[in-house]
């Protein structure tokens, strides 16, 4: 009787995992609009950077970024650089919204994706309809 070969499926690697293993990726959160109106000051930006370093989860653990993730503050931007680590850009949006809620700024500011690796904090567009009031 001839030997039957085992059906061995080659493990498919997710494209996100492949990209994460290739090297570094830089995400930026631009806070220049609220900073120009002094809604967010340098102290709040510093708190935001420390909040991200304390609350980013890597492999299910918070606060253990090590050399894999760097969070820095440049002018009115927060720069998150990750090296061979998998986490989504959407996760940064989640943490940004959580921080804004904690600082009681969530009612005024929202994170908006401006490019593939960038977020920008913008004000909500509130249009008062004078026609309906009259």
PDB file of C-alpha atoms in Angstrom:
ATOM      1  CA  UNK A   1       0.000   0.000   0.000  1.00  0.00           C
ATOM      2  CA  UNK A   2       1.499   3.367  -0.990  1.00  0.00           C
ATOM      3  CA  UNK A   3       2.109   5.972   1.676  1.00  0.00           C
ATOM      4  CA  UNK A   4      -0.304   8.810   1.708  1.00  0.00           C
ATOM      5  CA  UNK A   5       1.232  12.214   2.218  1.00  0.00           C
ATOM      6  CA  UNK A   6      -0.184  14.301   4.991  1.00  0.00           C
ATOM      7  CA  UNK A   7      -2.090  17.359   3.983  1.00  0.00           C
ATOM      8  CA  UNK A   8       0.204  19.975   5.351  1.00  0.00           C
ATOM      9  CA  UNK A   9      -1.121  23.445   4.843  1.00  0.00           C
ATOM     10  CA  UNK A  10       1.458  26.152   4.676  1.00  0.00           C
ATOM     11  CA  UNK A  11       0.739  28.746   7.323  1.00  0.00           C
ATOM     12  CA  UNK A  12      -0.444  31.910   5.695  1.00  0.00           C
ATOM     13  CA  UNK A  13       1.038  34.998   7.237  1.00  0.00           C
ATOM     14  CA  UNK A  14      -1.177  38.038   7.538  1.00  0.00           C
ATOM     15  CA  UNK A  15       0.051  41.035   5.534  1.00  0.00           C
ATOM     16  CA  UNK A  16       0.030  43.199   8.680  1.00  0.00           C
ATOM     17  CA  UNK A  17       2.357  40.746  10.411  1.00  0.00           C
ATOM     18  CA  UNK A  18       4.657  40.698   7.399  1.00  0.00           C
ATOM     19  CA  UNK A  19       4.803  44.510   7.326  1.00  0.00           C
ATOM     20  CA  UNK A  20       5.397  44.657  11.080  1.00  0.00           C
ATOM     21  CA  UNK A  21       8.316  42.268  10.775  1.00  0.00           C
ATOM     22  CA  UNK A  22       9.933  44.288   7.987  1.00  0.00           C
ATOM     23  CA  UNK A  23      10.974  47.242  10.072  1.00  0.00           C
ATOM     24  CA  UNK A  24       9.854  50.447  11.646  1.00  0.00           C
ATOM     25  CA  UNK A  25       6.672  52.396  11.115  1.00  0.00           C
ATOM     26  CA  UNK A  26       5.972  55.942  12.271  1.00  0.00           C
ATOM     27  CA  UNK A  27       2.541  57.225  13.314  1.00  0.00           C
ATOM     28  CA  UNK A  28       1.982  60.926  13.995  1.00  0.00           C
ATOM     29  CA  UNK A  29      -0.809  62.621  15.918  1.00  0.00           C
ATOM     30  CA  UNK A  30      -0.931  66.298  14.964  1.00  0.00           C
ATOM     31  CA  UNK A  31      -2.307  68.526  17.738  1.00  0.00           C
ATOM     32  CA  UNK A  32      -1.478  71.888  16.106  1.00  0.00           C
ATOM     33  CA  UNK A  33      -5.071  73.168  15.671  1.00  0.00           C
ATOM     34  CA  UNK A  34      -6.106  72.892  19.360  1.00  0.00           C
ATOM     35  CA  UNK A  35      -2.603  74.041  20.417  1.00  0.00           C
ATOM     36  CA  UNK A  36      -2.881  77.212  18.328  1.00  0.00           C
ATOM     37  CA  UNK A  37      -6.137  78.058  20.147  1.00  0.00           C
ATOM     38  CA  UNK A  38      -4.490  77.174  23.498  1.00  0.00           C
ATOM     39  CA  UNK A  39      -7.071  74.479  24.208  1.00  0.00           C
ATOM     40  CA  UNK A  40      -4.166  72.037  24.548  1.00  0.00           C
ATOM     41  CA  UNK A  41      -0.916  73.375  26.012  1.00  0.00           C
ATOM     42  CA  UNK A  42       2.577  71.889  26.249  1.00  0.00           C
ATOM     43  CA  UNK A  43       1.808  70.361  29.642  1.00  0.00           C
ATOM     44  CA  UNK A  44      -1.217  68.505  28.254  1.00  0.00           C
ATOM     45  CA  UNK A  45       0.861  67.247  25.318  1.00  0.00           C
ATOM     46  CA  UNK A  46       3.420  65.908  27.791  1.00  0.00           C
ATOM     47  CA  UNK A  47       0.636  64.155  29.701  1.00  0.00           C
ATOM     48  CA  UNK A  48      -0.606  62.685  26.422  1.00  0.00           C
ATOM     49  CA  UNK A  49       2.843  61.282  25.581  1.00  0.00           C
ATOM     50  CA  UNK A  50       3.173  59.685  29.027  1.00  0.00           C
ATOM     51  CA  UNK A  51      -0.416  58.389  28.790  1.00  0.00           C
ATOM     52  CA  UNK A  52       0.433  56.628  25.531  1.00  0.00           C
ATOM     53  CA  UNK A  53       3.612  55.081  26.959  1.00  0.00           C
ATOM     54  CA  UNK A  54       1.748  53.808  30.024  1.00  0.00           C
ATOM     55  CA  UNK A  55      -1.348  52.496  28.246  1.00  0.00           C
ATOM     56  CA  UNK A  56      -0.093  51.056  24.941  1.00  0.00           C
ATOM     57  CA  UNK A  57      -0.534  47.300  25.061  1.00  0.00           C
ATOM     58  CA  UNK A  58       2.112  45.192  23.407  1.00  0.00           C
ATOM     59  CA  UNK A  59       1.339  41.463  23.414  1.00  0.00           C
ATOM     60  CA  UNK A  60      -1.373  41.988  26.050  1.00  0.00           C
ATOM     61  CA  UNK A  61       0.799  43.910  28.522  1.00  0.00           C
ATOM     62  CA  UNK A  62       0.683  47.623  29.240  1.00  0.00           C
ATOM     63  CA  UNK A  63       3.666  49.782  30.048  1.00  0.00           C
ATOM     64  CA  UNK A  64       6.254  47.341  28.702  1.00  0.00           C
ATOM     65  CA  UNK A  65       7.242  49.044  25.463  1.00  0.00           C
ATOM     66  CA  UNK A  66      10.990  48.562  25.772  1.00  0.00           C
ATOM     67  CA  UNK A  67      12.876  49.215  22.543  1.00  0.00           C
ATOM     68  CA  UNK A  68       9.957  48.144  20.376  1.00  0.00           C
ATOM     69  CA  UNK A  69       7.914  51.365  20.647  1.00  0.00           C
ATOM     70  CA  UNK A  70       9.090  54.943  21.124  1.00  0.00           C
ATOM     71  CA  UNK A  71       6.704  57.786  21.967  1.00  0.00           C
ATOM     72  CA  UNK A  72       8.082  61.287  21.580  1.00  0.00           C
ATOM     73  CA  UNK A  73       6.818  64.854  21.390  1.00  0.00           C
ATOM     74  CA  UNK A  74       7.899  67.167  18.572  1.00  0.00           C
ATOM     75  CA  UNK A  75       6.494  70.715  18.613  1.00  0.00           C
ATOM     76  CA  UNK A  76       2.725  70.138  18.513  1.00  0.00           C
ATOM     77  CA  UNK A  77       2.930  66.507  17.374  1.00  0.00           C
ATOM     78  CA  UNK A  78       3.096  63.185  19.153  1.00  0.00           C
ATOM     79  CA  UNK A  79       5.240  60.702  17.230  1.00  0.00           C
ATOM     80  CA  UNK A  80       4.874  56.959  17.854  1.00  0.00           C
ATOM     81  CA  UNK A  81       7.604  54.850  16.254  1.00  0.00           C
ATOM     82  CA  UNK A  82       7.235  51.087  16.340  1.00  0.00           C
ATOM     83  CA  UNK A  83       9.897  48.524  15.505  1.00  0.00           C
ATOM     84  CA  UNK A  84       8.742  45.046  14.426  1.00  0.00           C
ATOM     85  CA  UNK A  85       5.596  45.171  16.571  1.00  0.00           C
ATOM     86  CA  UNK A  86       2.017  44.619  15.514  1.00  0.00           C
ATOM     87  CA  UNK A  87      -0.650  47.057  16.611  1.00  0.00           C
ATOM     88  CA  UNK A  88      -3.187  48.922  14.552  1.00  0.00           C
ATOM     89  CA  UNK A  89      -3.316  52.627  13.801  1.00  0.00           C
ATOM     90  CA  UNK A  90      -6.922  52.456  14.967  1.00  0.00           C
ATOM     91  CA  UNK A  91      -5.624  51.514  18.436  1.00  0.00           C
ATOM     92  CA  UNK A  92      -3.879  54.896  18.602  1.00  0.00           C
ATOM     93  CA  UNK A  93      -7.170  56.571  17.715  1.00  0.00           C
ATOM     94  CA  UNK A  94      -8.860  54.651  20.529  1.00  0.00           C
ATOM     95  CA  UNK A  95      -6.218  55.738  23.053  1.00  0.00           C
ATOM     96  CA  UNK A  96      -6.386  59.332  21.803  1.00  0.00           C
ATOM     97  CA  UNK A  97     -10.158  59.421  22.280  1.00  0.00           C
ATOM     98  CA  UNK A  98      -9.784  57.886  25.722  1.00  0.00           C
ATOM     99  CA  UNK A  99      -7.238  60.545  26.726  1.00  0.00           C
ATOM    100  CA  UNK A 100      -9.436  63.362  25.389  1.00  0.00           C
ATOM    101  CA  UNK A 101     -12.343  62.012  27.437  1.00  0.00           C
ATOM    102  CA  UNK A 102     -10.157  61.914  30.543  1.00  0.00           C
ATOM    103  CA  UNK A 103      -9.067  65.537  29.998  1.00  0.00           C
ATOM    104  CA  UNK A 104     -12.699  66.558  29.273  1.00  0.00           C
ATOM    105  CA  UNK A 105     -11.844  67.657  25.727  1.00  0.00           C
ATOM    106  CA  UNK A 106     -13.805  64.936  23.925  1.00  0.00           C
ATOM    107  CA  UNK A 107     -16.810  67.226  23.402  1.00  0.00           C
ATOM    108  CA  UNK A 108     -14.726  69.690  21.374  1.00  0.00           C
ATOM    109  CA  UNK A 109     -11.961  67.768  19.602  1.00  0.00           C
ATOM    110  CA  UNK A 110     -11.839  64.556  17.570  1.00  0.00           C
ATOM    111  CA  UNK A 111      -9.022  62.619  15.871  1.00  0.00           C
ATOM    112  CA  UNK A 112      -9.281  62.495  12.073  1.00  0.00           C
ATOM    113  CA  UNK A 113      -7.092  60.431   9.750  1.00  0.00           C
ATOM    114  CA  UNK A 114      -5.334  62.799   7.340  1.00  0.00           C
ATOM    115  CA  UNK A 115      -3.064  60.264   5.631  1.00  0.00           C
ATOM    116  CA  UNK A 116      -2.077  56.645   5.882  1.00  0.00           C
ATOM    117  CA  UNK A 117       0.053  57.113   9.007  1.00  0.00           C
ATOM    118  CA  UNK A 118      -1.216  60.413  10.431  1.00  0.00           C
ATOM    119  CA  UNK A 119      -4.017  61.618  12.653  1.00  0.00           C
ATOM    120  CA  UNK A 120      -4.958  65.226  13.266  1.00  0.00           C
ATOM    121  CA  UNK A 121      -7.002  66.601  16.139  1.00  0.00           C
ATOM    122  CA  UNK A 122      -9.802  68.761  14.738  1.00  0.00           C
ATOM    123  CA  UNK A 123     -12.799  70.561  16.120  1.00  0.00           C
ATOM    124  CA  UNK A 124     -16.284  69.260  15.532  1.00  0.00           C
ATOM    125  CA  UNK A 125     -18.114  71.105  12.772  1.00  0.00           C
ATOM    126  CA  UNK A 126     -21.108  72.717  14.450  1.00  0.00           C
ATOM    127  CA  UNK A 127     -23.333  74.625  12.067  1.00  0.00           C
ATOM    128  CA  UNK A 128     -26.064  76.662  13.693  1.00  0.00           C
ATOM    129  CA  UNK A 129     -29.040  76.882  11.401  1.00  0.00           C
ATOM    130  CA  UNK A 130     -30.457  80.388  11.719  1.00  0.00           C
ATOM    131  CA  UNK A 131     -33.268  79.496   9.323  1.00  0.00           C
ATOM    132  CA  UNK A 132     -34.735  76.894  11.674  1.00  0.00           C
ATOM    133  CA  UNK A 133     -34.588  79.207  14.686  1.00  0.00           C
ATOM    134  CA  UNK A 134     -36.388  82.061  12.899  1.00  0.00           C
TER     135      UNK A 134
END
